[in-house]
Amino acid sequence: QVQLVESGGGLVQAGGSLRLSCAASGRTFRSYAMGWLRQAPGKEREFVAAVSWSGGSTYYADSVKGRFTISRDNAKNTVYLQMNSLKPEDTAVYYCAALTGSGSYYSTGEYDYWGQGTQVTVSS
């Protein structure tokens, strides 16, 4: 069992930056791949970024590639999402999630544990 708590969301102007954090409980955290996913109003939840259990591999949606960076610190049981050059279309609730199996990082349905989400709003 893993509990996930996101923080760091807020209101920012277009072109600005935010850093999201996800604190995880449980000793098994370092065994799992972790992802960030988001859901905008009226839209389906979508994949944003993922990082392997070791942090050695990262994966990004095309829409955020080159602007967002995912990382993890297993000693602190924390995953981060650094978001730069933010756009109004990045406005969404951002969720941290753990993938315990061998499913695709890109599929939202493969994630087993989810945080409560943090709101990111980008004004134009």
CSV table of N, CA, C and O in Angstrom, one decimal:
chain,number,residue,atom,x,y,z
A,1,GLN,N,0.8,-1.2,0.0
A,1,GLN,CA,0.0,0.0,0.0
A,1,GLN,C,0.9,1.2,0.0
A,1,GLN,O,1.9,1.3,0.7
A,2,VAL,N,0.5,2.2,-0.8
A,2,VAL,CA,1.2,3.5,-0.9
A,2,VAL,C,0.3,4.6,-0.8
A,2,VAL,O,-0.8,4.6,-1.5
A,3,GLN,N,0.6,5.6,0.0
A,3,GLN,CA,-0.2,6.8,0.1
A,3,GLN,C,0.6,7.9,-0.5
A,3,GLN,O,1.8,8.0,-0.3
A,4,LEU,N,0.0,8.7,-1.4
A,4,LEU,CA,0.6,9.8,-2.1
A,4,LEU,C,0.0,11.1,-1.9
A,4,LEU,O,-1.2,11.2,-1.9
A,5,VAL,N,0.8,12.1,-1.6
A,5,VAL,CA,0.3,13.5,-1.3
A,5,VAL,C,1.0,14.5,-2.2
A,5,VAL,O,2.3,14.6,-2.1
A,6,GLU,N,0.3,15.1,-3.1
A,6,GLU,CA,0.9,16.1,-4.0
A,6,GLU,C,0.9,17.5,-3.3
A,6,GLU,O,0.0,17.8,-2.5
A,7,SER,N,1.8,18.4,-3.7
A,7,SER,CA,1.9,19.8,-3.3
A,7,SER,C,2.6,20.6,-4.4
A,7,SER,O,3.2,20.0,-5.3
A,8,GLY,N,2.4,21.9,-4.3
A,8,GLY,CA,3.2,22.8,-5.2
A,8,GLY,C,2.4,23.4,-6.3
A,8,GLY,O,2.9,24.2,-7.1
A,9,GLY,N,1.1,23.0,-6.4
A,9,GLY,CA,0.3,23.6,-7.4
A,9,GLY,C,0.0,25.1,-7.1
A,9,GLY,O,0.3,25.6,-6.0
A,10,GLY,N,-0.7,25.8,-8.1
A,10,GLY,CA,-1.0,27.2,-7.9
A,10,GLY,C,-1.4,27.9,-9.1
A,10,GLY,O,-1.6,27.3,-10.2
A,11,LEU,N,-1.4,29.2,-9.0
A,11,LEU,CA,-1.7,30.1,-10.2
A,11,LEU,C,-0.4,30.7,-10.7
A,11,LEU,O,0.3,31.3,-9.9
A,12,VAL,N,-0.2,30.6,-12.0
A,12,VAL,CA,1.0,31.2,-12.6
A,12,VAL,C,0.7,31.8,-13.9
A,12,VAL,O,-0.2,31.3,-14.6
A,13,GLN,N,1.4,32.8,-14.3
A,13,GLN,CA,1.2,33.4,-15.6
A,13,GLN,C,1.9,32.5,-16.7
A,13,GLN,O,2.9,31.8,-16.4
A,14,ALA,N,1.4,32.6,-17.9
A,14,ALA,CA,2.0,31.9,-19.0
A,14,ALA,C,3.5,32.2,-19.1
A,14,ALA,O,3.9,33.4,-19.0
A,15,GLY,N,4.3,31.2,-19.4
A,15,GLY,CA,5.7,31.4,-19.4
A,15,GLY,C,6.4,31.2,-18.1
A,15,GLY,O,7.7,31.1,-18.1
A,16,GLY,N,5.7,31.1,-17.1
A,16,GLY,CA,6.2,30.9,-15.7
A,16,GLY,C,6.5,29.4,-15.4
A,16,GLY,O,6.4,28.5,-16.3
A,17,SER,N,6.9,29.2,-14.2
A,17,SER,CA,7.3,27.8,-13.8
A,17,SER,C,6.7,27.5,-12.5
A,17,SER,O,6.4,28.3,-11.6
A,18,LEU,N,6.5,26.2,-12.3
A,18,LEU,CA,6.1,25.6,-11.0
A,18,LEU,C,6.8,24.3,-10.8
A,18,LEU,O,7.2,23.6,-11.8
A,19,ARG,N,7.0,23.9,-9.5
A,19,ARG,CA,7.5,22.6,-9.2
A,19,ARG,C,6.6,21.9,-8.3
A,19,ARG,O,6.3,22.3,-7.2
A,20,LEU,N,6.1,20.7,-8.8
A,20,LEU,CA,5.2,19.9,-8.0
A,20,LEU,C,6.0,18.8,-7.3
A,20,LEU,O,7.0,18.3,-7.8
A,21,SER,N,5.5,18.5,-6.1
A,21,SER,CA,6.2,17.4,-5.3
A,21,SER,C,5.1,16.4,-5.0
A,21,SER,O,3.9,16.7,-4.8
A,22,CYS,N,5.5,15.2,-4.8
A,22,CYS,CA,4.7,14.1,-4.4
A,22,CYS,C,5.4,13.3,-3.3
A,22,CYS,O,6.4,12.6,-3.6
A,23,ALA,N,4.9,13.4,-2.1
A,23,ALA,CA,5.5,12.6,-1.0
A,23,ALA,C,4.7,11.3,-0.9
A,23,ALA,O,3.5,11.2,-0.8
A,24,ALA,N,5.5,10.2,-0.8
A,24,ALA,CA,5.0,8.9,-0.7
A,24,ALA,C,5.3,8.2,0.6
A,24,ALA,O,6.4,8.5,1.2
A,25,SER,N,4.3,7.5,1.1
A,25,SER,CA,4.6,6.7,2.3
A,25,SER,C,4.8,5.2,1.9
A,25,SER,O,4.3,4.8,0.9
A,26,GLY,N,5.4,4.5,2.8
A,26,GLY,CA,5.6,3.1,2.5
A,26,GLY,C,7.0,2.7,2.0
A,26,GLY,O,7.6,3.5,1.2
A,27,ARG,N,7.5,1.6,2.5
A,27,ARG,CA,8.9,1.2,2.1
A,27,ARG,C,9.0,0.8,0.7
A,27,ARG,O,10.1,0.7,0.1
A,28,THR,N,7.9,0.4,0.0
A,28,THR,CA,7.9,-0.1,-1.3
A,28,THR,C,8.0,1.0,-2.4
A,28,THR,O,8.1,0.7,-3.6
A,29,PHE,N,7.9,2.2,-2.0
A,29,PHE,CA,7.9,3.3,-3.0
A,29,PHE,C,9.1,3.2,-4.0
A,29,PHE,O,8.9,3.3,-5.2
A,30,ARG,N,10.3,2.8,-3.5
A,30,ARG,CA,11.4,2.8,-4.4
A,30,ARG,C,11.4,1.6,-5.4
A,30,ARG,O,12.2,1.5,-6.3
A,31,SER,N,10.4,0.7,-5.2
A,31,SER,CA,10.2,-0.4,-6.1
A,31,SER,C,9.3,-0.1,-7.3
A,31,SER,O,9.3,-0.8,-8.3
A,32,TYR,N,8.6,1.1,-7.3
A,32,TYR,CA,7.6,1.4,-8.2
A,32,TYR,C,8.0,2.5,-9.2
A,32,TYR,O,8.7,3.4,-8.8
A,33,ALA,N,7.6,2.3,-10.4
A,33,ALA,CA,7.6,3.5,-11.4
A,33,ALA,C,6.6,4.5,-10.9
A,33,ALA,O,5.6,4.1,-10.3
A,34,MET,N,6.9,5.7,-11.1
A,34,MET,CA,6.0,6.8,-10.7
A,34,MET,C,5.6,7.7,-11.9
A,34,MET,O,6.4,7.9,-12.8
A,35,GLY,N,4.4,8.2,-11.9
A,35,GLY,CA,4.0,9.0,-13.0
A,35,GLY,C,3.2,10.3,-12.5
A,35,GLY,O,2.8,10.3,-11.4
A,36,TRP,N,3.2,11.3,-13.4
A,36,TRP,CA,2.4,12.4,-13.2
A,36,TRP,C,1.3,12.4,-14.3
A,36,TRP,O,1.7,12.2,-15.5
A,37,LEU,N,0.1,12.6,-14.0
A,37,LEU,CA,-1.0,12.6,-15.0
A,37,LEU,C,-1.8,13.8,-14.6
A,37,LEU,O,-1.8,14.4,-13.5
A,38,ARG,N,-2.6,14.3,-15.6
A,38,ARG,CA,-3.4,15.5,-15.4
A,38,ARG,C,-4.8,15.3,-16.0
A,38,ARG,O,-5.0,14.6,-16.9
A,39,GLN,N,-5.7,16.1,-15.5
A,39,GLN,CA,-7.1,16.2,-16.0
A,39,GLN,C,-7.6,17.6,-16.0
A,39,GLN,O,-7.7,18.2,-15.0
A,40,ALA,N,-7.9,18.1,-17.2
A,40,ALA,CA,-8.4,19.4,-17.4
A,40,ALA,C,-9.9,19.3,-17.4
A,40,ALA,O,-10.5,18.3,-17.7
A,41,PRO,N,-10.6,20.4,-17.1
A,41,PRO,CA,-12.1,20.4,-17.1
A,41,PRO,C,-12.7,19.9,-18.4
A,41,PRO,O,-12.3,20.4,-19.5
A,42,GLY,N,-13.6,19.0,-18.3
A,42,GLY,CA,-14.3,18.5,-19.5
A,42,GLY,C,-13.5,17.5,-20.3
A,42,GLY,O,-13.9,17.1,-21.4
A,43,LYS,N,-12.3,17.2,-19.8
A,43,LYS,CA,-11.4,16.3,-20.6
A,43,LYS,C,-11.1,15.0,-19.8
A,43,LYS,O,-11.2,15.0,-18.6
A,44,GLU,N,-10.6,14.0,-20.5
A,44,GLU,CA,-10.2,12.8,-19.9
A,44,GLU,C,-8.8,13.0,-19.2
A,44,GLU,O,-8.0,13.8,-19.7
A,45,ARG,N,-8.5,12.2,-18.2
A,45,ARG,CA,-7.2,12.2,-17.6
A,45,ARG,C,-6.2,11.7,-18.6
A,45,ARG,O,-6.4,10.8,-19.4
A,46,GLU,N,-5.0,12.4,-18.6
A,46,GLU,CA,-4.0,12.1,-19.6
A,46,GLU,C,-2.6,11.9,-18.9
A,46,GLU,O,-2.4,12.6,-17.9
A,47,PHE,N,-1.8,11.2,-19.6
A,47,PHE,CA,-0.4,11.0,-19.1
A,47,PHE,C,0.4,12.2,-19.4
A,47,PHE,O,0.2,12.9,-20.4
A,48,VAL,N,1.3,12.6,-18.4
A,48,VAL,CA,2.2,13.7,-18.5
A,48,VAL,C,3.6,13.2,-18.6
A,48,VAL,O,4.4,13.6,-19.5
A,49,ALA,N,4.0,12.5,-17.5
A,49,ALA,CA,5.4,12.1,-17.4
A,49,ALA,C,5.5,10.9,-16.5
A,49,ALA,O,4.7,10.7,-15.6
A,50,ALA,N,6.6,10.1,-16.7
A,50,ALA,CA,6.8,9.0,-15.8
A,50,ALA,C,8.3,8.8,-15.6
A,50,ALA,O,9.1,9.2,-16.4
A,51,VAL,N,8.7,8.1,-14.5
A,51,VAL,CA,10.1,7.8,-14.2
A,51,VAL,C,10.1,6.4,-13.7
A,51,VAL,O,9.3,6.0,-12.9
A,52,SER,N,11.2,5.7,-14.1
A,52,SER,CA,11.4,4.3,-13.6
A,52,SER,C,11.7,4.3,-12.2
A,52,SER,O,12.0,5.3,-11.5
A,53,TRP,N,11.7,3.1,-11.6
A,53,TRP,CA,11.9,2.9,-10.1
A,53,TRP,C,13.3,3.5,-9.7
A,53,TRP,O,13.4,4.0,-8.6
A,54,SER,N,14.3,3.4,-10.6
A,54,SER,CA,15.6,3.8,-10.2
A,54,SER,C,15.8,5.3,-10.6
A,54,SER,O,16.8,5.9,-10.1
A,55,GLY,N,14.9,5.9,-11.4
A,55,GLY,CA,15.1,7.2,-11.8
A,55,GLY,C,16.0,7.3,-13.1
A,55,GLY,O,16.2,8.4,-13.6
A,56,GLY,N,16.4,6.1,-13.6
A,56,GLY,CA,17.3,6.1,-14.7
A,56,GLY,C,16.6,6.3,-16.1
A,56,GLY,O,17.3,6.7,-17.0
A,57,SER,N,15.3,6.1,-16.1
A,57,SER,CA,14.6,6.3,-17.4
A,57,SER,C,13.4,7.2,-17.1
A,57,SER,O,12.7,7.1,-16.1
A,58,THR,N,13.2,8.1,-18.1
A,58,THR,CA,12.0,9.0,-18.0
A,58,THR,C,11.2,9.0,-19.3
A,58,THR,O,11.8,8.7,-20.4
A,59,TYR,N,10.0,9.4,-19.2
A,59,TYR,CA,9.1,9.3,-20.3
A,59,TYR,C,8.2,10.5,-20.3
A,59,TYR,O,7.7,10.9,-19.2
A,60,TYR,N,7.9,11.1,-21.4
A,60,TYR,CA,7.1,12.3,-21.5
A,60,TYR,C,6.0,12.3,-22.6
A,60,TYR,O,6.2,11.7,-23.6
A,61,ALA,N,4.9,13.0,-22.3
A,61,ALA,CA,3.9,13.2,-23.4
A,61,ALA,C,4.6,14.2,-24.3
A,61,ALA,O,5.3,15.1,-23.9
A,62,ASP,N,4.2,14.1,-25.6
A,62,ASP,CA,4.8,15.0,-26.6
A,62,ASP,C,4.4,16.5,-26.2
A,62,ASP,O,5.2,17.4,-26.5
A,63,SER,N,3.3,16.7,-25.6
A,63,SER,CA,2.9,18.1,-25.3
A,63,SER,C,3.7,18.8,-24.3
A,63,SER,O,3.7,20.0,-24.2
A,64,VAL,N,4.5,18.0,-23.5
A,64,VAL,CA,5.3,18.6,-22.4
A,64,VAL,C,6.8,18.4,-22.6
A,64,VAL,O,7.6,19.0,-21.8
A,65,LYS,N,7.1,17.6,-23.6
A,65,LYS,CA,8.5,17.3,-23.8
A,65,LYS,C,9.3,18.6,-24.1
A,65,LYS,O,9.0,19.4,-24.8
A,66,GLY,N,10.5,18.7,-23.3
A,66,GLY,CA,11.3,19.9,-23.5
A,66,GLY,C,10.9,21.0,-22.5
A,66,GLY,O,11.7,21.9,-22.3
A,67,ARG,N,9.8,20.9,-21.9
A,67,ARG,CA,9.3,21.9,-20.9
A,67,ARG,C,9.2,21.4,-19.5
A,67,ARG,O,9.5,22.1,-18.5
A,68,PHE,N,8.9,20.1,-19.3
A,68,PHE,CA,8.7,19.5,-18.0
A,68,PHE,C,9.8,18.5,-17.8
A,68,PHE,O,10.3,17.8,-18.7
A,69,THR,N,10.2,18.3,-16.5
A,69,THR,CA,11.2,17.4,-16.1
A,69,THR,C,10.7,16.6,-14.9
A,69,THR,O,10.4,17.2,-13.9
A,70,ILE,N,10.7,15.3,-15.0
A,70,ILE,CA,10.3,14.5,-13.8
A,70,ILE,C,11.6,13.9,-13.2
A,70,ILE,O,12.5,13.6,-13.9
A,71,SER,N,11.5,13.8,-11.9
A,71,SER,CA,12.7,13.2,-11.2
A,71,SER,C,12.2,12.6,-9.9
A,71,SER,O,11.0,12.9,-9.5
A,72,ARG,N,13.0,11.8,-9.2
A,72,ARG,CA,12.7,11.2,-8.0
A,72,ARG,C,13.9,11.2,-7.0
A,72,ARG,O,15.0,11.1,-7.5
A,73,ASP,N,13.6,11.2,-5.8
A,73,ASP,CA,14.6,11.0,-4.7
A,73,ASP,C,14.1,9.9,-3.8
A,73,ASP,O,13.2,10.1,-3.0
A,74,ASN,N,14.6,8.7,-4.0
A,74,ASN,CA,14.1,7.6,-3.3
A,74,ASN,C,14.5,7.6,-1.8
A,74,ASN,O,13.8,7.0,-1.0
A,75,ALA,N,15.5,8.4,-1.5
A,75,ALA,CA,15.9,8.5,-0.1
A,75,ALA,C,14.9,9.4,0.7
A,75,ALA,O,14.7,9.2,1.9
A,76,LYS,N,14.2,10.2,-0.1
A,76,LYS,CA,13.2,11.1,0.5
A,76,LYS,C,11.8,10.7,0.2
A,76,LYS,O,10.8,11.3,0.6
A,77,ASN,N,11.6,9.5,-0.5
A,77,ASN,CA,10.3,9.0,-0.9
A,77,ASN,C,9.5,10.1,-1.6
A,77,ASN,O,8.3,10.3,-1.4
A,78,THR,N,10.1,10.8,-2.6
A,78,THR,CA,9.5,12.0,-3.2
A,78,THR,C,9.7,12.0,-4.7
A,78,THR,O,10.8,11.6,-5.2
A,79,VAL,N,8.7,12.3,-5.4
A,79,VAL,CA,8.8,12.5,-6.9
A,79,VAL,C,8.5,14.0,-7.2
A,79,VAL,O,7.6,14.6,-6.5
A,80,TYR,N,9.2,14.5,-8.2
A,80,TYR,CA,9.0,15.9,-8.5
A,80,TYR,C,8.6,16.1,-10.0
A,80,TYR,O,8.9,15.2,-10.9
A,81,LEU,N,7.9,17.2,-10.3
A,81,LEU,CA,7.7,17.5,-11.7
A,81,LEU,C,8.0,19.0,-11.8
A,81,LEU,O,7.3,19.9,-11.3
A,82,GLN,N,9.1,19.3,-12.5
A,82,GLN,CA,9.5,20.7,-12.7
A,82,GLN,C,8.8,21.1,-14.0
A,82,GLN,O,9.1,20.5,-15.1
A,83,MET,N,8.0,22.2,-14.0
A,83,MET,CA,7.3,22.6,-15.1
A,83,MET,C,7.7,24.0,-15.5
A,83,MET,O,7.5,25.0,-14.7
A,84,ASN,N,8.3,24.2,-16.7
A,84,ASN,CA,8.8,25.4,-17.2
A,84,ASN,C,8.0,25.8,-18.4
A,84,ASN,O,7.3,25.0,-19.1
A,85,SER,N,8.1,27.1,-18.8
A,85,SER,CA,7.4,27.6,-20.0
A,85,SER,C,5.9,27.2,-20.0
A,85,SER,O,5.4,26.7,-21.0
A,86,LEU,N,5.3,27.4,-18.9
A,86,LEU,CA,3.9,26.9,-18.8
A,86,LEU,C,3.0,27.7,-19.8
A,86,LEU,O,3.1,28.9,-20.1
A,87,LYS,N,2.0,26.9,-20.2
A,87,LYS,CA,1.0,27.5,-21.2
A,87,LYS,C,-0.4,27.3,-20.6
A,87,LYS,O,-0.7,26.5,-19.7
A,88,PRO,N,-1.4,28.2,-21.0
A,88,PRO,CA,-2.7,28.0,-20.5
A,88,PRO,C,-3.3,26.6,-20.7
A,88,PRO,O,-4.1,26.2,-19.8
A,89,GLU,N,-2.9,25.9,-21.7
A,89,GLU,CA,-3.4,24.6,-22.0
A,89,GLU,C,-2.8,23.6,-21.0
A,89,GLU,O,-3.3,22.4,-21.0
A,90,ASP,N,-1.9,24.0,-20.1
A,90,ASP,CA,-1.4,23.1,-19.1
A,90,ASP,C,-2.3,23.1,-17.8
A,90,ASP,O,-2.1,22.4,-16.9
A,91,THR,N,-3.3,24.0,-17.8
A,91,THR,CA,-4.2,24.1,-16.7
A,91,THR,C,-4.9,22.8,-16.5
A,91,THR,O,-5.6,22.3,-17.4
A,92,ALA,N,-4.8,22.3,-15.3
A,92,ALA,CA,-5.4,21.0,-15.0
A,92,ALA,C,-5.2,20.7,-13.5
A,92,ALA,O,-4.4,21.3,-12.8
A,93,VAL,N,-5.9,19.6,-13.1
A,93,VAL,CA,-5.5,19.0,-11.8
A,93,VAL,C,-4.4,18.0,-12.1
A,93,VAL,O,-4.6,17.1,-13.0
A,94,TYR,N,-3.3,18.1,-11.4
A,94,TYR,CA,-2.2,17.2,-11.6
A,94,TYR,C,-2.2,16.1,-10.5
A,94,TYR,O,-2.2,16.4,-9.3
A,95,TYR,N,-2.1,14.8,-10.9
A,95,TYR,CA,-2.1,13.7,-10.0
A,95,TYR,C,-0.7,13.0,-10.1
A,95,TYR,O,-0.2,12.8,-11.2
A,96,CYS,N,-0.3,12.6,-8.9
A,96,CYS,CA,0.9,11.7,-8.8
A,96,CYS,C,0.3,10.3,-8.7
A,96,CYS,O,-0.7,10.1,-8.0
A,97,ALA,N,1.0,9.3,-9.3
A,97,ALA,CA,0.5,7.9,-9.3
A,97,ALA,C,1.6,6.9,-9.3
A,97,ALA,O,2.7,7.2,-9.9
A,98,ALA,N,1.4,5.8,-8.7
A,98,ALA,CA,2.4,4.7,-8.7
A,98,ALA,C,1.9,3.6,-9.6
A,98,ALA,O,0.7,3.2,-9.6
A,99,LEU,N,2.9,3.0,-10.3
A,99,LEU,CA,2.6,1.9,-11.2
A,99,LEU,C,3.4,0.7,-10.6
A,99,LEU,O,4.6,0.7,-10.7
A,100,THR,N,2.6,-0.3,-10.1
A,100,THR,CA,3.2,-1.4,-9.4
A,100,THR,C,3.5,-2.6,-10.3
A,100,THR,O,4.3,-3.4,-10.0
A,101,GLY,N,2.9,-2.6,-11.5
A,101,GLY,CA,3.1,-3.7,-12.4
A,101,GLY,C,4.0,-3.4,-13.5
A,101,GLY,O,4.7,-2.5,-13.5
A,102,SER,N,3.8,-4.2,-14.6
A,102,SER,CA,4.6,-4.0,-15.8
A,102,SER,C,3.9,-3.3,-16.9
A,102,SER,O,4.3,-3.5,-18.1
A,103,GLY,N,2.8,-2.6,-16.6
A,103,GLY,CA,2.0,-2.0,-17.7
A,103,GLY,C,2.7,-0.8,-18.3
A,103,GLY,O,3.8,-0.4,-17.9
A,104,SER,N,2.1,-0.3,-19.3
A,104,SER,CA,2.6,0.9,-20.0
A,104,SER,C,2.6,2.1,-19.1
A,104,SER,O,1.5,2.5,-18.5
A,105,TYR,N,3.7,2.8,-19.1
A,105,TYR,CA,3.7,4.1,-18.4
A,105,TYR,C,2.7,5.1,-18.9
A,105,TYR,O,2.3,6.0,-18.2
A,106,TYR,N,2.4,5.0,-20.2
A,106,TYR,CA,1.6,6.0,-20.9
A,106,TYR,C,0.1,5.8,-20.7
A,106,TYR,O,-0.7,6.7,-21.1
A,107,SER,N,-0.3,4.7,-20.1
A,107,SER,CA,-1.7,4.4,-20.0
A,107,SER,C,-2.1,4.7,-18.6
A,107,SER,O,-1.7,4.1,-17.6
A,108,THR,N,-3.1,5.6,-18.5
A,108,THR,CA,-3.6,6.0,-17.1
A,108,THR,C,-4.2,4.9,-16.3
A,108,THR,O,-4.1,4.9,-15.1
A,109,GLY,N,-4.8,3.9,-17.0
A,109,GLY,CA,-5.4,2.8,-16.4
A,109,GLY,C,-4.5,1.8,-15.7
A,109,GLY,O,-4.9,1.0,-15.0
A,110,GLU,N,-3.2,1.9,-16.0
A,110,GLU,CA,-2.2,1.0,-15.5
A,110,GLU,C,-1.7,1.4,-14.1
A,110,GLU,O,-1.1,0.6,-13.4
A,111,TYR,N,-2.0,2.6,-13.7
A,111,TYR,CA,-1.5,3.1,-12.4
A,111,TYR,C,-2.4,2.6,-11.2
A,111,TYR,O,-3.7,2.6,-11.4
A,112,ASP,N,-1.8,2.2,-10.2
A,112,ASP,CA,-2.6,1.5,-9.1
A,112,ASP,C,-2.9,2.4,-7.9
A,112,ASP,O,-3.9,2.2,-7.2
A,113,TYR,N,-2.0,3.3,-7.6
A,113,TYR,CA,-2.2,4.2,-6.4
A,113,TYR,C,-2.2,5.7,-6.9
A,113,TYR,O,-1.3,6.0,-7.7
A,114,TRP,N,-3.1,6.5,-6.4
A,114,TRP,CA,-3.2,7.9,-6.8
A,114,TRP,C,-3.2,8.8,-5.6
A,114,TRP,O,-3.8,8.5,-4.6
A,115,GLY,N,-2.7,10.0,-5.8
A,115,GLY,CA,-2.8,11.0,-4.8
A,115,GLY,C,-4.2,11.8,-5.1
A,115,GLY,O,-4.9,11.4,-6.0
A,116,GLN,N,-4.4,12.8,-4.3
A,116,GLN,CA,-5.7,13.5,-4.3
A,116,GLN,C,-5.6,14.6,-5.4
A,116,GLN,O,-6.7,15.1,-5.8
A,117,GLY,N,-4.5,14.9,-5.9
A,117,GLY,CA,-4.4,15.9,-7.0
A,117,GLY,C,-4.1,17.3,-6.5
A,117,GLY,O,-4.4,17.7,-5.3
A,118,THR,N,-3.4,18.1,-7.3
A,118,THR,CA,-3.1,19.5,-7.0
A,118,THR,C,-3.4,20.4,-8.2
A,118,THR,O,-3.1,20.0,-9.3
A,119,GLN,N,-4.1,21.5,-8.0
A,119,GLN,CA,-4.6,22.3,-9.1
A,119,GLN,C,-3.4,23.2,-9.6
A,119,GLN,O,-2.8,23.9,-8.9
A,120,VAL,N,-3.3,23.2,-10.9
A,120,VAL,CA,-2.3,24.1,-11.6
A,120,VAL,C,-3.2,24.9,-12.6
A,120,VAL,O,-3.9,24.4,-13.4
A,121,THR,N,-3.1,26.3,-12.4
A,121,THR,CA,-3.8,27.2,-13.3
A,121,THR,C,-2.8,28.1,-13.9
A,121,THR,O,-2.0,28.8,-13.2
A,122,VAL,N,-2.8,28.2,-15.3
A,122,VAL,CA,-1.9,29.0,-16.0
A,122,VAL,C,-2.7,30.1,-16.7
A,122,VAL,O,-3.6,29.8,-17.6
A,123,SER,N,-2.5,31.4,-16.4
A,123,SER,CA,-3.3,32.5,-17.0
A,123,SER,C,-2.5,33.0,-18.2
A,123,SER,O,-1.3,33.0,-18.2
A,124,SER,N,-3.3,33.5,-19.1
A,124,SER,CA,-2.7,34.0,-20.4
A,124,SER,C,-2.4,35.5,-20.3
A,124,SER,O,-2.8,36.2,-19.3
